[in-house]
Structure formats: C-alpha cells, structure tokens
XYZ file of C-alpha atoms in Angstrom:
427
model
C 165.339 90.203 116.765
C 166.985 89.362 113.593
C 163.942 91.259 111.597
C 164.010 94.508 114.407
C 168.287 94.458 113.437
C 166.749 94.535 109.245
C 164.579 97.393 109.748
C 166.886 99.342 111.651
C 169.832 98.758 109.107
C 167.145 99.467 106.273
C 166.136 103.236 108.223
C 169.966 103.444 108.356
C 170.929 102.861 104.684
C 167.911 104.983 103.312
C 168.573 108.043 105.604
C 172.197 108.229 104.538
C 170.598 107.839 100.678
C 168.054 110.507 101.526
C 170.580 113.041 103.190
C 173.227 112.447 100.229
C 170.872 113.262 97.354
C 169.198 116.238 99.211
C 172.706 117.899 99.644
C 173.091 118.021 96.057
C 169.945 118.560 94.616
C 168.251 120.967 97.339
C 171.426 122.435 98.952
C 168.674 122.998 102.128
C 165.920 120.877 103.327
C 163.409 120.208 106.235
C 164.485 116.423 106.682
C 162.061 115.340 108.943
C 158.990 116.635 106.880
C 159.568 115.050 103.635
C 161.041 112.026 105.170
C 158.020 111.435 106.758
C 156.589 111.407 103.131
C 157.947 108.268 102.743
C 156.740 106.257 105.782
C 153.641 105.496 107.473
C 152.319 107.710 110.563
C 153.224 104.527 112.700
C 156.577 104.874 112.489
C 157.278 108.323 113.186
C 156.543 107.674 117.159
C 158.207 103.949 116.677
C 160.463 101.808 118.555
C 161.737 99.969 115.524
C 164.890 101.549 115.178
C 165.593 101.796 118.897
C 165.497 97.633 119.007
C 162.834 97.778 121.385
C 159.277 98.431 122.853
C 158.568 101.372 125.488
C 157.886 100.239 128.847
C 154.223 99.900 129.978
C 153.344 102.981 132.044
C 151.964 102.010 135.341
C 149.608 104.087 138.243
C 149.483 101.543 141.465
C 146.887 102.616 143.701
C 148.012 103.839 147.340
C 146.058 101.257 149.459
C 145.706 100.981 153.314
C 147.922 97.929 154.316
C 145.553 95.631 154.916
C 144.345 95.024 151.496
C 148.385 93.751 150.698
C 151.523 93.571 153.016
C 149.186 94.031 156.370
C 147.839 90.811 155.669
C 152.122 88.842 155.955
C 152.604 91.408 158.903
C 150.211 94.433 160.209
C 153.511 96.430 160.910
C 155.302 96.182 157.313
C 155.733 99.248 155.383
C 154.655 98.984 151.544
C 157.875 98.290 149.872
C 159.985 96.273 147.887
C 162.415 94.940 150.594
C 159.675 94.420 153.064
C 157.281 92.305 150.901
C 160.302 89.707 150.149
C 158.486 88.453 153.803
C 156.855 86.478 151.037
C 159.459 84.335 149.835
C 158.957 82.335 153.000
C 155.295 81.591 152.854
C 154.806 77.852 150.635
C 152.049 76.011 150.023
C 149.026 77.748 148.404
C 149.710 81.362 149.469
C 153.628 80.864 147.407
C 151.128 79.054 143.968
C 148.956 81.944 143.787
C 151.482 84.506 144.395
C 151.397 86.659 141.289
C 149.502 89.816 143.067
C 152.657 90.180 145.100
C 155.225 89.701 142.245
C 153.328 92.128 140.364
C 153.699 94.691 143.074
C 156.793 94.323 144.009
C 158.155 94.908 140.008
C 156.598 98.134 140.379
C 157.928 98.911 143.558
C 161.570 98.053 142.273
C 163.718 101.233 141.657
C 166.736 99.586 140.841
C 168.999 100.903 137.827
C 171.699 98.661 135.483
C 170.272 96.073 133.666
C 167.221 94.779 135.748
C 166.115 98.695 135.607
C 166.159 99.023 131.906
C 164.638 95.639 131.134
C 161.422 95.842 132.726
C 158.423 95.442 130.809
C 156.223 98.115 133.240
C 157.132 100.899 135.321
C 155.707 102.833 138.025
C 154.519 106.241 137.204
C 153.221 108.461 140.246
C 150.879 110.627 138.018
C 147.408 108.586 136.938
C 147.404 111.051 133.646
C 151.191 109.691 132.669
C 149.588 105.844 133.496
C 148.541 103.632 129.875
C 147.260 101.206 133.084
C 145.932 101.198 136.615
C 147.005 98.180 138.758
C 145.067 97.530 141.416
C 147.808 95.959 144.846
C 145.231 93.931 146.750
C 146.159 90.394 147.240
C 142.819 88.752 146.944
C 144.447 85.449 146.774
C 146.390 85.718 150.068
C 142.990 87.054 151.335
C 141.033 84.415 150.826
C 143.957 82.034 151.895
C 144.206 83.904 155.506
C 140.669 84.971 155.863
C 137.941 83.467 153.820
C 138.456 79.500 153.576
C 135.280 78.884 155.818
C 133.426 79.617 152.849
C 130.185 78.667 154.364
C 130.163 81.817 156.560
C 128.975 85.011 154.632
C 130.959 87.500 156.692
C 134.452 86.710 156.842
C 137.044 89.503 156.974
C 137.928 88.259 153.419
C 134.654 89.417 152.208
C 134.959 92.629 153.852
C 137.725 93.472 152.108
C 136.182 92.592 148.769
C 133.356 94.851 149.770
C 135.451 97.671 150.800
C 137.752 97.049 148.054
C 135.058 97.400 145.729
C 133.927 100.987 147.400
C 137.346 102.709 146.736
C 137.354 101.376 142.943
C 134.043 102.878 142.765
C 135.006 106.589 144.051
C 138.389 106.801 142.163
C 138.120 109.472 139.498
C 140.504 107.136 137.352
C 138.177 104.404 137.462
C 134.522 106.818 136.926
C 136.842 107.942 133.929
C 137.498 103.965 132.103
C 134.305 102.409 134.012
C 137.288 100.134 135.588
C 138.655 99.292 131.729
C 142.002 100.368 132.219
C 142.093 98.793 135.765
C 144.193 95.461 136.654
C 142.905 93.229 139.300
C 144.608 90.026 140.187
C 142.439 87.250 141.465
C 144.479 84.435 140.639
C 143.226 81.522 143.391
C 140.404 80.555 141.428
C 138.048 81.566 144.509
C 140.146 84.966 144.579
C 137.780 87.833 144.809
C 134.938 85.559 144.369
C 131.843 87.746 145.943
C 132.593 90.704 144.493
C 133.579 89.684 140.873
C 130.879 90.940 139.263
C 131.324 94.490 140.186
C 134.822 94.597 138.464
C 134.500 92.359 135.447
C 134.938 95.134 133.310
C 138.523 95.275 134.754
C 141.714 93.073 133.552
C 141.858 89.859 135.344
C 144.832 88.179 135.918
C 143.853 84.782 136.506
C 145.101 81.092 137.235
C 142.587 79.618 134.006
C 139.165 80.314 133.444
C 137.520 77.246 135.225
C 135.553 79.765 138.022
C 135.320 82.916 136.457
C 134.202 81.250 133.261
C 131.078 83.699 132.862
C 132.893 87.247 133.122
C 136.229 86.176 132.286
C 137.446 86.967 128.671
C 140.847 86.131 126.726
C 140.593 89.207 124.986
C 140.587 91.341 127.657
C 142.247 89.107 130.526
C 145.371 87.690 131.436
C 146.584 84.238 132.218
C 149.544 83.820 134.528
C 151.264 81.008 135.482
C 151.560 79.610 139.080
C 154.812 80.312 140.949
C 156.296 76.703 140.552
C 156.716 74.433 144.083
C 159.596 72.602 142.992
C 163.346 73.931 142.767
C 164.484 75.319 139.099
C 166.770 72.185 137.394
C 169.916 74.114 136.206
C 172.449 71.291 136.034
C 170.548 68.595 133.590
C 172.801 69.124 130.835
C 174.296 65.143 130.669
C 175.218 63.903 127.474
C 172.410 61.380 126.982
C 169.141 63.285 129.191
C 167.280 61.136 127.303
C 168.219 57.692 129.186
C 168.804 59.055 132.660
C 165.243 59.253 132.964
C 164.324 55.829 133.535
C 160.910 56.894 133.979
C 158.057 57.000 131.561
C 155.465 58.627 133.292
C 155.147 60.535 136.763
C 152.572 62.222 138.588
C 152.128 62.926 142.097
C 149.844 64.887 143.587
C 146.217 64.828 145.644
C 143.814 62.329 143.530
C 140.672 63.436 145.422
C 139.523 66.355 143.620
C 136.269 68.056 142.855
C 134.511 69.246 139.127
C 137.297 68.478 136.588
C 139.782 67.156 138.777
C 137.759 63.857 139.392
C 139.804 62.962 136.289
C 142.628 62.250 138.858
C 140.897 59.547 140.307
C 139.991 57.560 137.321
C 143.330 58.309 135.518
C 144.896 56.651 139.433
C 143.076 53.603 138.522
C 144.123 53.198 135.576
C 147.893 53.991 135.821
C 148.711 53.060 139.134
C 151.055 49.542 138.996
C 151.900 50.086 135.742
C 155.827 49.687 135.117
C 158.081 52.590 134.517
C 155.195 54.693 135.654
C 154.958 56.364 138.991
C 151.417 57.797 140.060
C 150.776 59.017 143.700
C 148.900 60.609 146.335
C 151.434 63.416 147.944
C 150.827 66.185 149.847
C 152.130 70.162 149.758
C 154.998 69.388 152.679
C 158.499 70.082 152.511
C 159.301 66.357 152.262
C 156.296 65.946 149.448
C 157.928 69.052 147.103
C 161.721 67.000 147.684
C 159.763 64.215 146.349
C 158.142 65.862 143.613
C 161.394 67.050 142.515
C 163.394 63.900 142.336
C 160.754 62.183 140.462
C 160.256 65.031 138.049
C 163.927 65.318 137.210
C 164.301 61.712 136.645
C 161.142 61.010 134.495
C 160.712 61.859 130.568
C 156.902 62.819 131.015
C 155.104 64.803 133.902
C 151.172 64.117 133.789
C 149.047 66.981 134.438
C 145.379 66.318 134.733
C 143.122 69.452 135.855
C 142.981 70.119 139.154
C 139.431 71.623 140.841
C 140.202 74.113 137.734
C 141.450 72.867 134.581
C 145.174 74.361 135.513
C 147.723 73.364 138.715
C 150.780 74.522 139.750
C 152.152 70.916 138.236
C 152.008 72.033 135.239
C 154.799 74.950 136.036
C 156.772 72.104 137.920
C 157.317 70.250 135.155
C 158.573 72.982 133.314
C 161.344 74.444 135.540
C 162.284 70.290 135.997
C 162.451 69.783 131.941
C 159.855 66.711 132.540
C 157.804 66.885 128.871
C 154.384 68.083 130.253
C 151.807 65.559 129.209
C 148.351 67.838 129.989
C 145.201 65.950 130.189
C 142.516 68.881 129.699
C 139.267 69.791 127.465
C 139.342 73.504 127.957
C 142.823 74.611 129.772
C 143.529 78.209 128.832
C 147.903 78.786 129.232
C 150.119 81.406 130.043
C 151.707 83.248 127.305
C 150.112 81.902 124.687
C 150.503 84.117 121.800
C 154.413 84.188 122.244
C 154.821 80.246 123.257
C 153.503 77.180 121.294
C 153.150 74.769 124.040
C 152.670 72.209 121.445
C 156.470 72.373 121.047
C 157.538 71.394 124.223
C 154.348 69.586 125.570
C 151.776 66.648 124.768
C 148.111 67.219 125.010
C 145.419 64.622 125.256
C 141.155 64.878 125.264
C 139.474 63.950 128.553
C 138.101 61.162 126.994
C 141.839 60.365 124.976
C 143.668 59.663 128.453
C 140.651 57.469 130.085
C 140.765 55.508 127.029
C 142.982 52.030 128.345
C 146.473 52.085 126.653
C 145.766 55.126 124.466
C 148.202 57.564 126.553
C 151.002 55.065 127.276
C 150.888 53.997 123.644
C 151.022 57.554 122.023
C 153.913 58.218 124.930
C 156.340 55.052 123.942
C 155.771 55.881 120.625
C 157.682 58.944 121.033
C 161.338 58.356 119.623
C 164.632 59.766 121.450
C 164.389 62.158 118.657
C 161.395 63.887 119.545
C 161.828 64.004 122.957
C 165.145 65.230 122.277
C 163.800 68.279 120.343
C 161.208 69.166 122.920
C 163.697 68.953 126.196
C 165.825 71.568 124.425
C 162.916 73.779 123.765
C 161.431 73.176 127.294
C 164.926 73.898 128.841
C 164.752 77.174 126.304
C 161.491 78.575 127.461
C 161.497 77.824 131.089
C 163.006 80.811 132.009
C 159.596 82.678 131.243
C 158.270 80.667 134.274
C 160.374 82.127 136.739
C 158.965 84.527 139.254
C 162.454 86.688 140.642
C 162.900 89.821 142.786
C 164.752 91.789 140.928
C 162.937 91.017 137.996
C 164.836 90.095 135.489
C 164.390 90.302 131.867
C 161.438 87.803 129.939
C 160.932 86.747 133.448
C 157.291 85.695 134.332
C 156.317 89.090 135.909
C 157.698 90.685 133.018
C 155.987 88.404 130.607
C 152.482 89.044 132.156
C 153.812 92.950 132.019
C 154.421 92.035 128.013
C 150.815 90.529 127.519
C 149.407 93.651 129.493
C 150.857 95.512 127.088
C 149.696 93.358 123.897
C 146.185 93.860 124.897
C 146.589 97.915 125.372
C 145.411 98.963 122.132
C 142.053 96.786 122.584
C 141.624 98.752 126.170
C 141.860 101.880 124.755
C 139.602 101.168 122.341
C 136.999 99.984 124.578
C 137.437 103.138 127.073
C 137.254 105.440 124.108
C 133.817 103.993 122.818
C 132.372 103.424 125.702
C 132.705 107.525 126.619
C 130.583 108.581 123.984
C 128.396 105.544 124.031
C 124.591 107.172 124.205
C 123.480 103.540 124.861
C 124.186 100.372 125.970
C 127.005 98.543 123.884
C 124.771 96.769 120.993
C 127.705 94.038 120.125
C-alpha cells in the first residue's frame, strides 16, 4: 500500500510539473499525447493511481438446478439468499464447501463496502467475461450421490457425464478449449471420472494428492477448507504465551489411507507423552467443541496429511491461533504467493517427525519470543481463511478471486496460442 500511495503522489507531483511548464512554454498542448511520451504503454490503462486493481470479470454459466442448489433442496431457486441453506450442512459437505462460496460471491448484488471490495464480479455477457466459472458442486455431489464408489453408475457420475456434455457444446468453451473455464472439484474425489475431459480448465482444488497427473500450480488454484472449528476473536490476554499449557495437540481420525498412515505411527509415538494431547475424535458436534478447546489452549496444532497431503486441521488451527506444526513431503497451500506460511507455521519431513524426539525437541526449543512473533502474524493473516456471505474484503472467496486473477495473463496466453496452433503444443 505504502508503495501504490508513492506512485500515485509521484503521477501527482509530475503532472502538476508537466502542466506548469507547458503553460508557459507551449501556451496549448495535447496533454495526454506527450505525457504518454514519458511512461510505459502499461500505465496508460493502469490502476496505479486509482490505489487499486479492477475487479475480475466473471460469466457463471446458467445451469439446471441439479448440478448446484437442487442437490440442498430440489425446490430452491438459484440465488444468494436461498443457497445460505448451506450454512447448516457440517461435516464434509461444510470442508469442501468452496463451489458454493464461490457462487454465491457472484450472486451477491449488494452495494456499500462489501460491493466495492470484491475481487470478481458477475457479468451477464460471456464477451464482457476475462473468466468462465463453471456452478456445479462436484464436491456436494459426490458427498450426496457417489460415496459407493464401487458402483459405476451413481447419479454422481451422471452428472459428471452430463456436466461434461454442456461444457463441450458451449460456444465459450469451443472458443478457449475450456482454458478460460473454472471448475471446482475441491473433495479430492470431486469430479473424479470425468477429470480428464476438463483438465485443460482451472481447478480449484483441496491439494494435489489425487489429481496429481493433470493438476498444475501454474494454471490451478488451491483453496483452503472452510474451517470446522469457531473463529477465536477474544485471545488477546496479556501473556497468550503461558495460557496455553499445552505443547502439542492433535485430534482427529488416526486410521487413514496413502499418506495419512503417518497418523498412525506419529499416535504411537506421541500418545502419553506429557503436555501433549493426541486423539482419535470424530466430525460430531461434541468432537468440533472439543477440537476447539484444545486448540485454543495449546501453543502447537499438529497437522499430518490426511488421505491427501492437506485437512481441514490445518485451517482450524489457524482461525484458533494454535502455531500449525505441518508434517508433509509434498503439501501444496492456499495463497501462497501472497502468504509465507513459514512465518506463522513449523514444517517438518515425513521422515523428520517419525524420527523419536526430533519434533518435540525442535518444538521446546522454540523461545516465548518466537512463538510470540508468529501468534501475532497468525492472528494477522487468519482473516484470509474466513469463508463469509457477504463477502467481505481479503476474505477467502475473495482471495481465491485474487489468485484467479494473478494467473489471468498466463490464461490468455495459453488461449491465444493455442488458436493459431497448426499442431499439437511442442513444449
């Protein structure tokens, strides 16, 4: 902010310089041409001066209501008001709730503040859009309709199938090959028979753990979960530091499968020790009112990859100001190129936290100081993690609206190429 506030005072000073010394020395003068002179094309369609980015222009595809509110209630209209039905589902269908958060900012056509902070807007013309969003909630799909994953035709698959049929027809996407497009599966078995036929699309994913062969950071998104656990607001005691009596906590399931085995072996290990907690819990109203008084009253949260290298834990531990500790070889995080996690957070190998002692040691070595410095910057940031209706500004749907938008220039690119492409890509 403080370099935006420079630039604009420097544009300020050198216009007033420019217009004094052309209305003695020219008498008349086409300002705008030969102040161009002076800077770059860039900035004569920039934001600079205004303080702030335009808003991401959005086209949201008109979709029957089955592919997104029809599946919380066959009767609900598609808007804003009627999808907060949402904010009473938990468990898995509330962690992987980002398709719905996503549509619902778009939906929003509130004015004031909320209105003229969004990241993204709705536009109702596809040739106004810079993206294509794409409202079916493949998570809450496969949540509802496909977890008998053993059976090939589940309604879930369907849906992918149909899904998949419409994306093919649209003019918009025969016009990007499906570059422009943004698809959220964010439940890591989101979307998961149909992948394939959108992976030139932008993902907006949980982590990369299933979708590790199409998936790509340049071109996707990572979002966070929607956190379980309430938001901490009122941890702002003179001495944080020794409140938290304890060291270490995790609870969670510790039967997992791929990379969450970890759990188990890190249970083994941990379990008994002193001024650590580690336990089995469950995703139950009583388990998340657990989770939340441990949390608040620990220094570290552990958070060891789940069947995927990420879990909503992770995003728990944020909104409770417990210093993530994250136990992962290949974790991919939200928001990466605006956050250093390594701020705020403590990250260990695989093969660093199985090690006996290594973890606890490296964790008690950690002075009031330094845990200190990365509470405050936890406590900072957290706000980023918050998933709101409004939206609010920096909030996590507008943050995933912001990295959209980083990645825009790299779309076109890759639309624009591939038009006049004769052959296949040779990169």
């Amino acid at each position: 902010m403080k370099e935006v506030k420079n630039r604009c005072l420097t544009c300020s000073v050198f216009f007033v310089l420019f217009f004094l010394f052309s209305l003695f020395f020219f008498q008349t003068i086409d300002y705008k041409s030969r102040l161009l002179l002076f800077f770059p094309r860039r900035f004569s369609n920039s934001t600079l001066c205004h303080g702030r980015l335009r808003q991401l222009k959005i086209y949201m595809y008109d979709l029957p209501r089955q592919f997104n509110v029809g599946m919380l209630d066959p009767k609900l209209p598609v808007t804003a008001e009627s999808n907060l039905a949402w904010m009473g589902s938990g468990g898995l269908r509330r962690q992987h709730s980002v398709e719905y958060w996503m549509m619902a900012s778009l939906l929003y056509e509130g004015n004031g503040e909320n209105g003229s902070t969004r990241e993204a807007v709705r536009v109702m013309d596809p040739d106004d859009a810079d993206l294509f969003f794409v409202p079916f909630f493949s998570s809450l799909s496969f949540n509802i309709h496909g977890l008998n994953m053993s059976d090939p035709n589940t309604v879930d698959q369907k849906l992918q199938r149909d899904m998949v049929k419409i994306l093919r027809s649209s003019n918009q996407w025969i016009k990007s090959g499906g570059r422009d497009h943004i698809v959220p599966l964010h439940h890591p078995n989101a979307f998961r028979h149909y992948r394939d036929k959108v992976n030139s699309s932008i993902f907006i994913v949980a982590d990369f753990g299933r979708t590790m062969n199409i998936a790509k950071l340049a071109k996707d998104v990572v979002a966070p979960y929607a956190h379980m656990v309430e938001s901490y607001f009122n941890d702002d005691e003179e001495d944080p530091y020794d409140t938290r009596k304890t060291l270490l906590f995790f609870r969670g399931r510790t039967k997992r499968k791929e990379e969450g085995k970890v759990r188990m072996k890190l249970h083994k290990m941990l379990v008994g020790t002193p001024d650590v907690i580690y336990e089995e819990g469950d995703a139950s109203e009583e388990g998340f009112k657990t989770s939340t008084e441990g949390m608040r009253s620990s220094k570290f949260c552990l958070h060891p990859a789940g069947d995927t290298p990420s879990s909503c834990r992770l995003f728990d531990a944020i909104v409770s100001h417990c210093i993530p500790v994250i136990v992962s070889d290949r974790i991919e995080l939200p928001f990466e190129n605006e956050l250093d996690y390594k701020e705020f957070s403590i990250f260990f190998s695989v093969n660093e936290a199985l090690t006996p002692s290594y973890m606890l040691t490296r964790l008690r070595g950690i002075t009031e100081h330094e845990w200190m410095k990365m509470w405050r910057q936890l406590k900072s940031i957290s706000h980023h993690f918050e998933f709101q209706y409004p939206p609010k500004k920096d909030d996590a749907v507008n943050m995933i609206w912001r990295q959209l938008r980083h990645k825009l220039p790299a779309i076109k690119l890759s639309v624009h190429r591939n038009r006049r492409l004769k052959i296949p890509d040779w990169w």
